[in-house]
Amino acid sequence: MNDEPLNLGLLLFIPYRAMETRVFAALAEAGFDDFTPAQARVFQRISPGGNRLTDLAEQAQITKQSAGFLVDQLERAGYVERVPDPTDARARLVRVAARGAAAVPVAAAVVAAVEQEWAAHLGGRDAQRLRQLLTRLREITDPYR
Amino acid sequence: MNDEPLNLGLLLFIPYRAMETRVFAALAEAGFDDFTPAQARVFQRISPGGNRLTDLAEQAQITKQSAGFLVDQLERAGYVERVPDPTDARARLVRVAARGAAAVPVAAAVVAAVEQEWAAHLGGRDAQRLRQLLTRLREITDPYR
DNA sequence: GAGAATAGTCAGAGACTCTGACCGTATGCA
DNA sequence: TGCATACGGTCAGAGTCTCTGACTATTCTC
């Protein structure tokens, strides 16, 4: 049923949504039942050394106010912490905290499992190709990088 | 900068978001400046004969209440209309109305343009391949179909 | 014809996002 | 050195989107 060609936007959205659903179901089951997709889109961008709020906002393509709102929640829930930026007294660095670090492997495991399912359906060679195509597409569609 | 492999979810999300941004910018410029992404995700699923609310909700993976909320707005803005379903007195069919029909070609043109840009970057053969891979991926990631 | 299922609405709450205004610190330059 | 400007971040308020739960009306099943 319904095999007419869809526009690429929707075609990208459908598997994205499927992945998201799977990850959040697993996180919830593992006890990380607070933690929302919006929070995750910020959390996901935190690098090992920590990031400034404005940096995270820019990467997630939201305003710094929205980023602040989400980081507040993440901080309250113990997923991240804010530390002063030694190089700039105005700024603070958002870093992954203990509970956040504990959630990462859970999420990573589901992502890996889903990617394997997809590879099983597409074939390993084509799964590889999909990743490569999307990575190349990112070159012209990621306003941050 | 930042070429480390990202998870497939994010890799799908980035171009999706880029497409969405482009389409909404063009719609706004063409005078369709009300019309939000959430409304579009419902609107996009309306088929020529019209759809029931619950059908749209299921496709968009939202509750029927949310779908009703969005269709209310679309109706008020003149993008869709509701007509009685001749086969079931409980139901009504949501159909594209005049203003909605006027917006479709504008959106379609942008989608086509963006897809062409992407094809120019990836190469026509690989763009074709990307579409094909995503279509196959839909087979196992679209809970509706 | 009775009971269960379905289509849709109403009410209320919570999450997410935005714009605009503001404070304190840093930077560039005369 | 000092001043204007830019930048990092917060506060306040509003709008949008989503959900859960409860309800009405109609249809389906037996």
PDB file of N, CA, C and O in Angstrom, chain B residues 16-67:
ATOM      1  N   TYR B  16      16.723  16.699   6.879  1.00  0.00           N
ATOM      2  CA  TYR B  16      15.274  16.898   7.016  1.00  0.00           C
ATOM      3  C   TYR B  16      14.987  18.322   7.452  1.00  0.00           C
ATOM      4  O   TYR B  16      14.152  19.016   6.880  1.00  0.00           O
ATOM      5  N   ARG B  17      15.701  18.731   8.456  1.00  0.00           N
ATOM      6  CA  ARG B  17      15.519  20.074   8.987  1.00  0.00           C
ATOM      7  C   ARG B  17      15.841  21.145   7.953  1.00  0.00           C
ATOM      8  O   ARG B  17      15.174  22.172   7.861  1.00  0.00           O
ATOM      9  N   ALA B  18      16.882  20.879   7.182  1.00  0.00           N
ATOM     10  CA  ALA B  18      17.282  21.834   6.144  1.00  0.00           C
ATOM     11  C   ALA B  18      16.168  21.983   5.106  1.00  0.00           C
ATOM     12  O   ALA B  18      15.828  23.097   4.695  1.00  0.00           O
ATOM     13  N   MET B  19      15.610  20.870   4.708  1.00  0.00           N
ATOM     14  CA  MET B  19      14.517  20.894   3.735  1.00  0.00           C
ATOM     15  C   MET B  19      13.339  21.680   4.289  1.00  0.00           C
ATOM     16  O   MET B  19      12.774  22.546   3.622  1.00  0.00           O
ATOM     17  N   GLU B  20      12.983  21.373   5.520  1.00  0.00           N
ATOM     18  CA  GLU B  20      11.848  22.029   6.157  1.00  0.00           C
ATOM     19  C   GLU B  20      12.041  23.549   6.206  1.00  0.00           C
ATOM     20  O   GLU B  20      11.131  24.316   5.877  1.00  0.00           O
ATOM     21  N   THR B  21      13.224  23.942   6.616  1.00  0.00           N
ATOM     22  CA  THR B  21      13.514  25.371   6.714  1.00  0.00           C
ATOM     23  C   THR B  21      13.333  26.061   5.368  1.00  0.00           C
ATOM     24  O   THR B  21      12.717  27.129   5.279  1.00  0.00           O
ATOM     25  N   ARG B  22      13.838  25.447   4.325  1.00  0.00           N
ATOM     26  CA  ARG B  22      13.736  26.022   2.982  1.00  0.00           C
ATOM     27  C   ARG B  22      12.292  26.144   2.538  1.00  0.00           C
ATOM     28  O   ARG B  22      11.868  27.175   2.006  1.00  0.00           O
ATOM     29  N   VAL B  23      11.525  25.083   2.754  1.00  0.00           N
ATOM     30  CA  VAL B  23      10.136  25.089   2.308  1.00  0.00           C
ATOM     31  C   VAL B  23       9.346  26.175   3.027  1.00  0.00           C
ATOM     32  O   VAL B  23       8.589  26.922   2.403  1.00  0.00           O
ATOM     33  N   PHE B  24       9.554  26.297   4.330  1.00  0.00           N
ATOM     34  CA  PHE B  24       8.759  27.262   5.074  1.00  0.00           C
ATOM     35  C   PHE B  24       9.162  28.693   4.778  1.00  0.00           C
ATOM     36  O   PHE B  24       8.321  29.592   4.796  1.00  0.00           O
ATOM     37  N   ALA B  25      10.430  28.884   4.478  1.00  0.00           N
ATOM     38  CA  ALA B  25      10.865  30.218   4.077  1.00  0.00           C
ATOM     39  C   ALA B  25      10.158  30.620   2.781  1.00  0.00           C
ATOM     40  O   ALA B  25       9.647  31.739   2.654  1.00  0.00           O
ATOM     41  N   ALA B  26      10.105  29.696   1.840  1.00  0.00           N
ATOM     42  CA  ALA B  26       9.478  29.991   0.548  1.00  0.00           C
ATOM     43  C   ALA B  26       7.977  30.210   0.688  1.00  0.00           C
ATOM     44  O   ALA B  26       7.406  31.128   0.081  1.00  0.00           O
ATOM     45  N   LEU B  27       7.332  29.385   1.503  1.00  0.00           N
ATOM     46  CA  LEU B  27       5.899  29.543   1.715  1.00  0.00           C
ATOM     47  C   LEU B  27       5.600  30.901   2.340  1.00  0.00           C
ATOM     48  O   LEU B  27       4.672  31.599   1.924  1.00  0.00           O
ATOM     49  N   ALA B  28       6.387  31.261   3.320  1.00  0.00           N
ATOM     50  CA  ALA B  28       6.175  32.537   3.999  1.00  0.00           C
ATOM     51  C   ALA B  28       6.325  33.688   3.009  1.00  0.00           C
ATOM     52  O   ALA B  28       5.526  34.631   2.985  1.00  0.00           O
ATOM     53  N   GLU B  29       7.324  33.578   2.161  1.00  0.00           N
ATOM     54  CA  GLU B  29       7.574  34.642   1.188  1.00  0.00           C
ATOM     55  C   GLU B  29       6.434  34.749   0.171  1.00  0.00           C
ATOM     56  O   GLU B  29       6.153  35.829  -0.349  1.00  0.00           O
ATOM     57  N   ALA B  30       5.795  33.613  -0.103  1.00  0.00           N
ATOM     58  CA  ALA B  30       4.704  33.595  -1.075  1.00  0.00           C
ATOM     59  C   ALA B  30       3.370  33.990  -0.445  1.00  0.00           C
ATOM     60  O   ALA B  30       2.321  33.874  -1.073  1.00  0.00           O
ATOM     61  N   GLY B  31       3.419  34.416   0.819  1.00  0.00           N
ATOM     62  CA  GLY B  31       2.194  34.883   1.455  1.00  0.00           C
ATOM     63  C   GLY B  31       1.527  33.857   2.353  1.00  0.00           C
ATOM     64  O   GLY B  31       0.557  34.159   3.027  1.00  0.00           O
ATOM     65  N   PHE B  32       2.059  32.656   2.362  1.00  0.00           N
ATOM     66  CA  PHE B  32       1.515  31.634   3.254  1.00  0.00           C
ATOM     67  C   PHE B  32       2.296  31.682   4.554  1.00  0.00           C
ATOM     68  O   PHE B  32       3.025  30.761   4.900  1.00  0.00           O
ATOM     69  N   ASP B  33       2.149  32.771   5.254  1.00  0.00           N
ATOM     70  CA  ASP B  33       3.036  33.017   6.383  1.00  0.00           C
ATOM     71  C   ASP B  33       2.471  32.492   7.698  1.00  0.00           C
ATOM     72  O   ASP B  33       3.166  32.465   8.693  1.00  0.00           O
ATOM     73  N   ASP B  34       1.188  32.176   7.710  1.00  0.00           N
ATOM     74  CA  ASP B  34       0.732  31.323   8.765  1.00  0.00           C
ATOM     75  C   ASP B  34       1.066  29.952   8.184  1.00  0.00           C
ATOM     76  O   ASP B  34       1.497  29.864   7.078  1.00  0.00           O
ATOM     77  N   PHE B  35       0.959  28.888   8.801  1.00  0.00           N
ATOM     78  CA  PHE B  35       1.333  27.572   8.274  1.00  0.00           C
ATOM     79  C   PHE B  35       2.611  27.163   8.964  1.00  0.00           C
ATOM     80  O   PHE B  35       3.688  27.700   8.712  1.00  0.00           O
ATOM     81  N   THR B  36       2.465  26.251   9.883  1.00  0.00           N
ATOM     82  CA  THR B  36       3.588  25.836  10.700  1.00  0.00           C
ATOM     83  C   THR B  36       4.001  24.411  10.321  1.00  0.00           C
ATOM     84  O   THR B  36       3.235  23.685   9.700  1.00  0.00           O
ATOM     85  N   PRO B  37       5.207  24.029  10.695  1.00  0.00           N
ATOM     86  CA  PRO B  37       5.670  22.669  10.429  1.00  0.00           C
ATOM     87  C   PRO B  37       4.708  21.618  10.961  1.00  0.00           C
ATOM     88  O   PRO B  37       4.434  20.624  10.285  1.00  0.00           O
ATOM     89  N   ALA B  38       4.176  21.828  12.133  1.00  0.00           N
ATOM     90  CA  ALA B  38       3.260  20.837  12.709  1.00  0.00           C
ATOM     91  C   ALA B  38       2.004  20.706  11.847  1.00  0.00           C
ATOM     92  O   ALA B  38       1.530  19.604  11.587  1.00  0.00           O
ATOM     93  N   GLN B  39       1.494  21.833  11.389  1.00  0.00           N
ATOM     94  CA  GLN B  39       0.336  21.785  10.505  1.00  0.00           C
ATOM     95  C   GLN B  39       0.694  21.062   9.214  1.00  0.00           C
ATOM     96  O   GLN B  39      -0.086  20.263   8.695  1.00  0.00           O
ATOM     97  N   ALA B  40       1.885  21.344   8.711  1.00  0.00           N
ATOM     98  CA  ALA B  40       2.310  20.744   7.446  1.00  0.00           C
ATOM     99  C   ALA B  40       2.400  19.234   7.541  1.00  0.00           C
ATOM    100  O   ALA B  40       2.080  18.521   6.590  1.00  0.00           O
ATOM    101  N   ARG B  41       2.842  18.734   8.687  1.00  0.00           N
ATOM    102  CA  ARG B  41       2.982  17.285   8.811  1.00  0.00           C
ATOM    103  C   ARG B  41       1.635  16.585   8.709  1.00  0.00           C
ATOM    104  O   ARG B  41       1.566  15.424   8.311  1.00  0.00           O
ATOM    105  N   VAL B  42       0.573  17.300   9.076  1.00  0.00           N
ATOM    106  CA  VAL B  42      -0.761  16.739   8.883  1.00  0.00           C
ATOM    107  C   VAL B  42      -1.229  16.983   7.447  1.00  0.00           C
ATOM    108  O   VAL B  42      -1.659  16.071   6.746  1.00  0.00           O
ATOM    109  N   PHE B  43      -1.112  18.216   7.023  1.00  0.00           N
ATOM    110  CA  PHE B  43      -1.596  18.622   5.700  1.00  0.00           C
ATOM    111  C   PHE B  43      -1.041  17.730   4.596  1.00  0.00           C
ATOM    112  O   PHE B  43      -1.754  17.312   3.675  1.00  0.00           O
ATOM    113  N   GLN B  44       0.239  17.462   4.703  1.00  0.00           N
ATOM    114  CA  GLN B  44       0.979  16.660   3.737  1.00  0.00           C
ATOM    115  C   GLN B  44       0.357  15.283   3.501  1.00  0.00           C
ATOM    116  O   GLN B  44       0.561  14.672   2.461  1.00  0.00           O
ATOM    117  N   ARG B  45      -0.361  14.799   4.487  1.00  0.00           N
ATOM    118  CA  ARG B  45      -0.886  13.437   4.414  1.00  0.00           C
ATOM    119  C   ARG B  45      -2.297  13.368   3.847  1.00  0.00           C
ATOM    120  O   ARG B  45      -2.852  12.278   3.709  1.00  0.00           O
ATOM    121  N   ILE B  46      -2.883  14.507   3.564  1.00  0.00           N
ATOM    122  CA  ILE B  46      -4.242  14.498   3.037  1.00  0.00           C
ATOM    123  C   ILE B  46      -4.234  13.965   1.602  1.00  0.00           C
ATOM    124  O   ILE B  46      -3.482  14.447   0.763  1.00  0.00           O
ATOM    125  N   SER B  47      -5.053  12.969   1.345  1.00  0.00           N
ATOM    126  CA  SER B  47      -5.104  12.409  -0.011  1.00  0.00           C
ATOM    127  C   SER B  47      -6.255  13.040  -0.788  1.00  0.00           C
ATOM    128  O   SER B  47      -7.134  13.686  -0.199  1.00  0.00           O
ATOM    129  N   PRO B  48      -6.254  12.879  -2.112  1.00  0.00           N
ATOM    130  CA  PRO B  48      -7.218  13.573  -2.968  1.00  0.00           C
ATOM    131  C   PRO B  48      -8.672  13.450  -2.510  1.00  0.00           C
ATOM    132  O   PRO B  48      -9.435  14.421  -2.539  1.00  0.00           O
ATOM    133  N   GLY B  49      -9.067  12.280  -2.060  1.00  0.00           N
ATOM    134  CA  GLY B  49     -10.460  12.103  -1.655  1.00  0.00           C
ATOM    135  C   GLY B  49     -10.791  12.628  -0.277  1.00  0.00           C
ATOM    136  O   GLY B  49     -11.948  12.617   0.128  1.00  0.00           O
ATOM    137  N   GLY B  50      -9.779  13.084   0.440  1.00  0.00           N
ATOM    138  CA  GLY B  50     -10.006  13.520   1.808  1.00  0.00           C
ATOM    139  C   GLY B  50      -9.724  12.389   2.792  1.00  0.00           C
ATOM    140  O   GLY B  50      -9.710  11.219   2.412  1.00  0.00           O
ATOM    141  N   ASN B  51      -9.473  12.751   4.027  1.00  0.00           N
ATOM    142  CA  ASN B  51      -9.166  11.747   5.055  1.00  0.00           C
ATOM    143  C   ASN B  51      -9.920  12.049   6.328  1.00  0.00           C
ATOM    144  O   ASN B  51     -10.217  13.198   6.630  1.00  0.00           O
ATOM    145  N   ARG B  52     -10.166  11.011   7.077  1.00  0.00           N
ATOM    146  CA  ARG B  52     -10.731  11.214   8.395  1.00  0.00           C
ATOM    147  C   ARG B  52      -9.649  11.700   9.341  1.00  0.00           C
ATOM    148  O   ARG B  52      -8.465  11.435   9.144  1.00  0.00           O
ATOM    149  N   LEU B  53     -10.092  12.343  10.386  1.00  0.00           N
ATOM    150  CA  LEU B  53      -9.169  12.896  11.364  1.00  0.00           C
ATOM    151  C   LEU B  53      -8.297  11.813  11.988  1.00  0.00           C
ATOM    152  O   LEU B  53      -7.071  11.970  12.097  1.00  0.00           O
ATOM    153  N   THR B  54      -8.909  10.738  12.384  1.00  0.00           N
ATOM    154  CA  THR B  54      -8.137   9.675  13.043  1.00  0.00           C
ATOM    155  C   THR B  54      -7.115   9.069  12.093  1.00  0.00           C
ATOM    156  O   THR B  54      -6.035   8.663  12.515  1.00  0.00           O
ATOM    157  N   ASP B  55      -7.472   9.022  10.820  1.00  0.00           N
ATOM    158  CA  ASP B  55      -6.557   8.526   9.814  1.00  0.00           C
ATOM    159  C   ASP B  55      -5.321   9.430   9.732  1.00  0.00           C
ATOM    160  O   ASP B  55      -4.171   8.955   9.768  1.00  0.00           O
ATOM    161  N   LEU B  56      -5.548  10.729   9.675  1.00  0.00           N
ATOM    162  CA  LEU B  56      -4.447  11.674   9.623  1.00  0.00           C
ATOM    163  C   LEU B  56      -3.591  11.592  10.880  1.00  0.00           C
ATOM    164  O   LEU B  56      -2.355  11.648  10.813  1.00  0.00           O
ATOM    165  N   ALA B  57      -4.261  11.454  12.013  1.00  0.00           N
ATOM    166  CA  ALA B  57      -3.538  11.377  13.281  1.00  0.00           C
ATOM    167  C   ALA B  57      -2.605  10.173  13.284  1.00  0.00           C
ATOM    168  O   ALA B  57      -1.442  10.267  13.678  1.00  0.00           O
ATOM    169  N   GLU B  58      -3.140   9.061  12.805  1.00  0.00           N
ATOM    170  CA  GLU B  58      -2.362   7.827  12.789  1.00  0.00           C
ATOM    171  C   GLU B  58      -1.138   7.977  11.878  1.00  0.00           C
ATOM    172  O   GLU B  58      -0.025   7.590  12.240  1.00  0.00           O
ATOM    173  N   GLN B  59      -1.361   8.544  10.719  1.00  0.00           N
ATOM    174  CA  GLN B  59      -0.255   8.721   9.778  1.00  0.00           C
ATOM    175  C   GLN B  59       0.817   9.640  10.336  1.00  0.00           C
ATOM    176  O   GLN B  59       2.007   9.418  10.159  1.00  0.00           O
ATOM    177  N   ALA B  60       0.374  10.707  10.971  1.00  0.00           N
ATOM    178  CA  ALA B  60       1.340  11.677  11.489  1.00  0.00           C
ATOM    179  C   ALA B  60       1.893  11.257  12.844  1.00  0.00           C
ATOM    180  O   ALA B  60       2.768  11.918  13.405  1.00  0.00           O
ATOM    181  N   GLN B  61       1.382  10.170  13.365  1.00  0.00           N
ATOM    182  CA  GLN B  61       1.806   9.662  14.664  1.00  0.00           C
ATOM    183  C   GLN B  61       1.602  10.665  15.784  1.00  0.00           C
ATOM    184  O   GLN B  61       2.509  10.936  16.571  1.00  0.00           O
ATOM    185  N   ILE B  62       0.425  11.222  15.807  1.00  0.00           N
ATOM    186  CA  ILE B  62       0.030  12.105  16.901  1.00  0.00           C
ATOM    187  C   ILE B  62      -1.361  11.657  17.357  1.00  0.00           C
ATOM    188  O   ILE B  62      -1.999  10.845  16.696  1.00  0.00           O
ATOM    189  N   THR B  63      -1.822  12.179  18.481  1.00  0.00           N
ATOM    190  CA  THR B  63      -3.152  11.797  18.952  1.00  0.00           C
ATOM    191  C   THR B  63      -4.221  12.478  18.097  1.00  0.00           C
ATOM    192  O   THR B  63      -3.961  13.481  17.434  1.00  0.00           O
ATOM    193  N   LYS B  64      -5.420  11.930  18.165  1.00  0.00           N
ATOM    194  CA  LYS B  64      -6.502  12.538  17.379  1.00  0.00           C
ATOM    195  C   LYS B  64      -6.824  13.934  17.898  1.00  0.00           C
ATOM    196  O   LYS B  64      -7.253  14.800  17.135  1.00  0.00           O
ATOM    197  N   GLN B  65      -6.597  14.140  19.181  1.00  0.00           N
ATOM    198  CA  GLN B  65      -6.812  15.484  19.741  1.00  0.00           C
ATOM    199  C   GLN B  65      -5.838  16.493  19.133  1.00  0.00           C
ATOM    200  O   GLN B  65      -6.215  17.609  18.777  1.00  0.00           O
ATOM    201  N   SER B  66      -4.573  16.090  19.039  1.00  0.00           N
ATOM    202  CA  SER B  66      -3.578  16.978  18.437  1.00  0.00           C
ATOM    203  C   SER B  66      -3.921  17.240  16.977  1.00  0.00           C
ATOM    204  O   SER B  66      -3.850  18.378  16.499  1.00  0.00           O
ATOM    205  N   ALA B  67      -4.298  16.180  16.277  1.00  0.00           N
ATOM    206  CA  ALA B  67      -4.671  16.334  14.872  1.00  0.00           C
ATOM    207  C   ALA B  67      -5.858  17.288  14.742  1.00  0.00           C
ATOM    208  O   ALA B  67      -5.878  18.148  13.864  1.00  0.00           O
TER     209      ALA B  67
END
